[in-house]
Coordinates of N, CA and C in Angstrom, one line a residue:
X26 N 133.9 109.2 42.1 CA 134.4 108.0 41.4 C 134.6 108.3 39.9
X27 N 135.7 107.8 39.3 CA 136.1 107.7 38.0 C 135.2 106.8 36.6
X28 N 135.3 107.4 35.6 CA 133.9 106.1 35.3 C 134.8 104.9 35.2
X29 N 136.2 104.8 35.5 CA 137.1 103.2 35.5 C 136.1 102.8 36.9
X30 N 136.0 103.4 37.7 CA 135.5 102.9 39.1 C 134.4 101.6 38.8
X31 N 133.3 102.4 38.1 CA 132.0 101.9 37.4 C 132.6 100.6 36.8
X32 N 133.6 100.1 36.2 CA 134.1 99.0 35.5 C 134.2 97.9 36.4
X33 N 135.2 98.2 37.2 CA 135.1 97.4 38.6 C 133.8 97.2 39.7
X34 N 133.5 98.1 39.9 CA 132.2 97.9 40.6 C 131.2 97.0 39.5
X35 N 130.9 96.3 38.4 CA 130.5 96.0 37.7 C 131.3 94.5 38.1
X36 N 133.0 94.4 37.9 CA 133.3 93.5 37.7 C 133.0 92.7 38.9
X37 N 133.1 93.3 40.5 CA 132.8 92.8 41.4 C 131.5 92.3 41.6
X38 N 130.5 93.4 41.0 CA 129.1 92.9 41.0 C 128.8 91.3 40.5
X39 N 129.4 91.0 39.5 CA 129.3 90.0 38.2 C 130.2 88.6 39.5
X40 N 130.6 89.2 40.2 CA 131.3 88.0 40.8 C 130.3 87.3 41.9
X41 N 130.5 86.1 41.7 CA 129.8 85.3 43.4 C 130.0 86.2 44.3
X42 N 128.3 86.2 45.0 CA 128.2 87.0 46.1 C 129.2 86.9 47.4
X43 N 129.5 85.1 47.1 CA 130.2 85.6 48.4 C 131.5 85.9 48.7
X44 N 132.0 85.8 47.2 CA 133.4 86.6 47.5 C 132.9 88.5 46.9
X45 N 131.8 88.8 46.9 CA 131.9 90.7 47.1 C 132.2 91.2 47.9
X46 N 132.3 90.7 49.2 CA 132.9 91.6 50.2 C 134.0 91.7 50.1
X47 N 134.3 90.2 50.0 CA 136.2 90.2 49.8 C 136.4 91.0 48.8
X48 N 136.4 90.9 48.3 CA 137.1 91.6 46.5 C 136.9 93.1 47.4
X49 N 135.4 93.8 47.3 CA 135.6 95.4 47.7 C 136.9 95.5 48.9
X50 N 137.3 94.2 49.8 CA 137.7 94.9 51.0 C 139.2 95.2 50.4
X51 N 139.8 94.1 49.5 CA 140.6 94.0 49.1 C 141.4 95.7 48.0
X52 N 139.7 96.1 47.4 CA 139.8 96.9 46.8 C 140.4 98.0 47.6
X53 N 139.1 98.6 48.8 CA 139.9 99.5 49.9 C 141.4 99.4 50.8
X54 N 141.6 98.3 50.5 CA 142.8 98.1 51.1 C 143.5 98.8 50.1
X55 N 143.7 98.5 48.8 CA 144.8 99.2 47.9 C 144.0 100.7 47.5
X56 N 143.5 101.1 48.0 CA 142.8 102.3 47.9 C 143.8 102.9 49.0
X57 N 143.3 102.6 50.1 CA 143.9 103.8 51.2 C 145.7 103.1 50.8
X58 N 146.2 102.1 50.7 CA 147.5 101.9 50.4 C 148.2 103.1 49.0
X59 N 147.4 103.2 48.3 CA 147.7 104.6 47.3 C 146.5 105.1 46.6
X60 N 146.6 106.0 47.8 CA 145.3 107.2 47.2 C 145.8 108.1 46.2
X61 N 146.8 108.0 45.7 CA 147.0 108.9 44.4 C 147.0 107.6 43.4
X62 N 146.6 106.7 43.2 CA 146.5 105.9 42.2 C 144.9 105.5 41.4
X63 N 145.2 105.2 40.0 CA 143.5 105.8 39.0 C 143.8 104.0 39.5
X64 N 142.2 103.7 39.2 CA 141.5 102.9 38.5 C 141.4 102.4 37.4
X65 N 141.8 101.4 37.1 CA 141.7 100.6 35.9 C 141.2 99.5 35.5
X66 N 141.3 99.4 34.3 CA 140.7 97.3 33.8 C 141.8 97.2 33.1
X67 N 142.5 96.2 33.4 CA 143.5 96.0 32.4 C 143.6 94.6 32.4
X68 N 143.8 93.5 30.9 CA 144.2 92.4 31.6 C 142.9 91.5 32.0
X69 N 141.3 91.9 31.6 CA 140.4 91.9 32.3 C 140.3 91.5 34.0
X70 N 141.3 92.4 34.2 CA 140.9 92.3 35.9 C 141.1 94.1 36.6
X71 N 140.5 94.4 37.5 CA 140.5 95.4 38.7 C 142.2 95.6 38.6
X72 N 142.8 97.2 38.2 CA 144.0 97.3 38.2 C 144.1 98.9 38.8
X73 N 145.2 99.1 39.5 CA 145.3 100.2 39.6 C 146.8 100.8 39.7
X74 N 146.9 101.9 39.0 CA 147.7 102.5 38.0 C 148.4 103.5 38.6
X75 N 150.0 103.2 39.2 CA 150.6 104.8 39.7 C 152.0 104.6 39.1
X76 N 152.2 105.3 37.8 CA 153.6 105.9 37.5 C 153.5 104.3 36.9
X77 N 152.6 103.4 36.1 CA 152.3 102.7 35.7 C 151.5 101.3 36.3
X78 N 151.9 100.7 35.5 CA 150.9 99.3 36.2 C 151.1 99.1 37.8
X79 N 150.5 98.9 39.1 CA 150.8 98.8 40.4 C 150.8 97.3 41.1
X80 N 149.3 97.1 40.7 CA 148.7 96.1 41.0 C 147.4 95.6 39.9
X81 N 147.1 94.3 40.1 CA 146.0 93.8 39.7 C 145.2 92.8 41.0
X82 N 144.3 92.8 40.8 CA 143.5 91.4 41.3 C 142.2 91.0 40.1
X83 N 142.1 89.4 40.8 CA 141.0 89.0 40.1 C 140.4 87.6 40.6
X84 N 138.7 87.4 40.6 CA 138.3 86.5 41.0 C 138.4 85.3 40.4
X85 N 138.7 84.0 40.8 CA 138.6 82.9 40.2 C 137.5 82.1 40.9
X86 N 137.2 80.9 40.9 CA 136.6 79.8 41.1 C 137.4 79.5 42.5
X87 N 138.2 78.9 42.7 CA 138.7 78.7 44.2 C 139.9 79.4 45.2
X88 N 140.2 80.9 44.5 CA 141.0 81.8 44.7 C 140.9 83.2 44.1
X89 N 141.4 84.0 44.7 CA 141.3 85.5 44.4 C 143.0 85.6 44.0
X90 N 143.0 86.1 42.8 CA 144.8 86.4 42.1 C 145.2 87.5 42.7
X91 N 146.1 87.8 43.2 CA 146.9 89.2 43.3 C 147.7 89.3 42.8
X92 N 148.0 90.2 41.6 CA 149.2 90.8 40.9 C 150.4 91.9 41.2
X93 N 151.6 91.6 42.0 CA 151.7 92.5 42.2 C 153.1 93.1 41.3
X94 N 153.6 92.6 40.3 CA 154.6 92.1 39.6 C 155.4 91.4 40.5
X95 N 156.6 91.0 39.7 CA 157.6 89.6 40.0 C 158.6 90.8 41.1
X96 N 158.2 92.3 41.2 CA 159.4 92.6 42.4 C 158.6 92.5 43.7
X97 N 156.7 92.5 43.1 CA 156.2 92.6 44.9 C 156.4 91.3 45.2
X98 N 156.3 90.3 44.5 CA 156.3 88.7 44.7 C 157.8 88.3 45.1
X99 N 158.7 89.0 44.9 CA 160.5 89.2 45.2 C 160.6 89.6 46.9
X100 N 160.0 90.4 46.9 CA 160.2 91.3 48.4 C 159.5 90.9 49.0
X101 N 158.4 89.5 48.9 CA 157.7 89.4 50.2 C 157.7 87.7 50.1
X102 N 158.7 87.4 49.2 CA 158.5 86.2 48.5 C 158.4 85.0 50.2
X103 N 158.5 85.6 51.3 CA 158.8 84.5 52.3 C 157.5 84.4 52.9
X104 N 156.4 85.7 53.1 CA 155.4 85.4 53.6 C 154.3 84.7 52.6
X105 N 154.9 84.9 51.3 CA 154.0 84.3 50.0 C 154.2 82.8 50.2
X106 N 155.5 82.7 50.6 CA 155.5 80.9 50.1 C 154.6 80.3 51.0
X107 N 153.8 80.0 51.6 CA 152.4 79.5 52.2 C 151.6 79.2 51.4
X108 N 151.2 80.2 50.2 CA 150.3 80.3 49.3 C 151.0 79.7 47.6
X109 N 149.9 79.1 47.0 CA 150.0 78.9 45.7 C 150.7 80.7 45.1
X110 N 152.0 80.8 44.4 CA 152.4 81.5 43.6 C 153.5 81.4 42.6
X111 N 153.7 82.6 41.7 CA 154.4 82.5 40.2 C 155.1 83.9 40.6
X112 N 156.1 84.0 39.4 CA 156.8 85.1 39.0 C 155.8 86.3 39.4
X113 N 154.6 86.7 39.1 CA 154.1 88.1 39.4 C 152.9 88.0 39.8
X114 N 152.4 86.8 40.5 CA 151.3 86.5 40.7 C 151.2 85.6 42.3
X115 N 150.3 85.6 42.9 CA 149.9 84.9 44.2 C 148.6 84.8 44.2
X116 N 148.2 83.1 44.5 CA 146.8 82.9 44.7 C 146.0 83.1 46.2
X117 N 145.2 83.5 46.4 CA 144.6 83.6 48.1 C 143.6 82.5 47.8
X118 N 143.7 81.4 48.9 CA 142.8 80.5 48.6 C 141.3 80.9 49.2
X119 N 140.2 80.5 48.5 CA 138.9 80.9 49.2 C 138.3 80.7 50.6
X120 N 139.3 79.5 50.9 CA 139.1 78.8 52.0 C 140.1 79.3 53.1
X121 N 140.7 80.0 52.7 CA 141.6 80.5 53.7 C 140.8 82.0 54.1
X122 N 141.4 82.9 55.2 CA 140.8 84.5 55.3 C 142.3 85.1 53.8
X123 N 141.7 86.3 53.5 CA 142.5 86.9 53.1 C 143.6 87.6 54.0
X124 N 144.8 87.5 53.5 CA 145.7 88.3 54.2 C 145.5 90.1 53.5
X125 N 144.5 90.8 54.5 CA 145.2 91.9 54.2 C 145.8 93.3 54.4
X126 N 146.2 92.7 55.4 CA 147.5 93.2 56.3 C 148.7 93.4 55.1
X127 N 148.7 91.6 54.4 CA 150.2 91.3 53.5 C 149.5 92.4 52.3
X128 N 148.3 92.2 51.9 CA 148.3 92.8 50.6 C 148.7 94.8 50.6
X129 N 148.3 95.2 52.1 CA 148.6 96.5 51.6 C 150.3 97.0 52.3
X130 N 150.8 95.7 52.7 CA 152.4 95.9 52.9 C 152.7 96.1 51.5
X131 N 151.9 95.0 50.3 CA 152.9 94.8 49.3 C 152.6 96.0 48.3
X132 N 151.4 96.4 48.2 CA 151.3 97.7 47.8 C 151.9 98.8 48.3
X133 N 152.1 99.0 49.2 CA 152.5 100.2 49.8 C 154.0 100.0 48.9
X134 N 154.8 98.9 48.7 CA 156.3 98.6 48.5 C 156.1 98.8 46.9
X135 N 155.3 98.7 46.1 CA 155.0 98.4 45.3 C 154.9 100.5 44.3
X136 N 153.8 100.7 45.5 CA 154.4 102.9 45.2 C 155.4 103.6 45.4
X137 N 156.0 102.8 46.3 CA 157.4 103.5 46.7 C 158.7 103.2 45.5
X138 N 158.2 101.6 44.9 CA 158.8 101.1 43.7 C 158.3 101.9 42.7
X139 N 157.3 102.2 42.5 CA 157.1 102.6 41.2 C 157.5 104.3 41.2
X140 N 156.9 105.1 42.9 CA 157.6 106.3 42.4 C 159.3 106.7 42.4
X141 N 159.8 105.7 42.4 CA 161.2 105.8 42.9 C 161.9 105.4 41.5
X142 N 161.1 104.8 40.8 CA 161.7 104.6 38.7 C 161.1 105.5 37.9
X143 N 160.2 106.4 38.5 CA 159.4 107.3 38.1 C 160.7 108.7 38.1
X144 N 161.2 108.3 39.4 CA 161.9 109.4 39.5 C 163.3 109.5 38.7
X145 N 163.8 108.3 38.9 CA 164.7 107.5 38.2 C 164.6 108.0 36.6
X146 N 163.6 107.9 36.1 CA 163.3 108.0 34.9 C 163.4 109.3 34.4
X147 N 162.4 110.1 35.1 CA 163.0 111.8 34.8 C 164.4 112.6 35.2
X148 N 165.2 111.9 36.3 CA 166.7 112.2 36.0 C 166.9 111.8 34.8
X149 N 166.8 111.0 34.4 CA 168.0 110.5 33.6 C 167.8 111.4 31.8
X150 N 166.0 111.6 31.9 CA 165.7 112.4 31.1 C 166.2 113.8 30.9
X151 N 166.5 114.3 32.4 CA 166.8 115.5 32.6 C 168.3 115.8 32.5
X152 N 169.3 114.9 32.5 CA 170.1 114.5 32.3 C 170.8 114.5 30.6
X153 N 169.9 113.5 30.4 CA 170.4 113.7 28.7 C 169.9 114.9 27.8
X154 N 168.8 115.4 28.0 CA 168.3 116.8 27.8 C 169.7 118.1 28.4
X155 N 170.6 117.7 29.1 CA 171.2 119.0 29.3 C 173.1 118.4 28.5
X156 N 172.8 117.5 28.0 CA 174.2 117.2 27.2 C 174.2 117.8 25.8
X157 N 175.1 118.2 25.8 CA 175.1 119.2 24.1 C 175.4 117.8 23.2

């Protein structure tokens, strides 16, 4: 583990017992959804980081946030509408189970987005680099 790990494991700790399971499971789910992605705190919440921001979560009082920006919340916007959500944000209510099946669909779309502007990004650099 990264000492970012230690941040989160901290932040989970600090949370009501009884959402710790949730939160870790939530955690592994975007784990094995991108195992090449770091650990972070950003935002004060559990983030993790591939070819930039990916995702976030965070505990609340009667819901767990998932951040997945406004294009994961775009692409899955129909199984979302069930749930409380915004432009780059979706609430999981406490009272409900977590969906997360949905959360590591939306991750998974979410690495493929980000390494796909990643790539995007170095054409174009590689590109203007070879113009006299």
């Amino acid at each position: 583990m990264t000492g970012q790990s230690s941040i989160i494991d901290d932040y989970i700790s600090q949370c009501e017992p009884a959402l710790q399971d949730r939160l870790r499971e939530i955690r592994r789910v975007i784990q094995e959804a991108a195992p090449d992605a770091a650990e972070a705190f950003s935002y004060q919440m559990p983030t993790f980081v591939f070819h930039g921001n990916l995702v976030h979560f965070a505990a609340f009082k009667n819901h767990i946030g998932f951040y997945p920006a406004p294009s994961g919340i775009e692409a899955f916007k129909d199984e979302i509408s069930v749930y409380k959500w915004a432009k780059g944000s979706v609430q999981f209510p406490l009272d409900q189970p977590i969906p997360f099946d949905l959360i590591r669909r939306i991750v998974l779309f979410r690495v493929e987005e980000n390494q796909r502007l990643a790539e995007e990004k170095k054409a174009r650099k590689k590109s203007a680099a070879k113009k006299p």
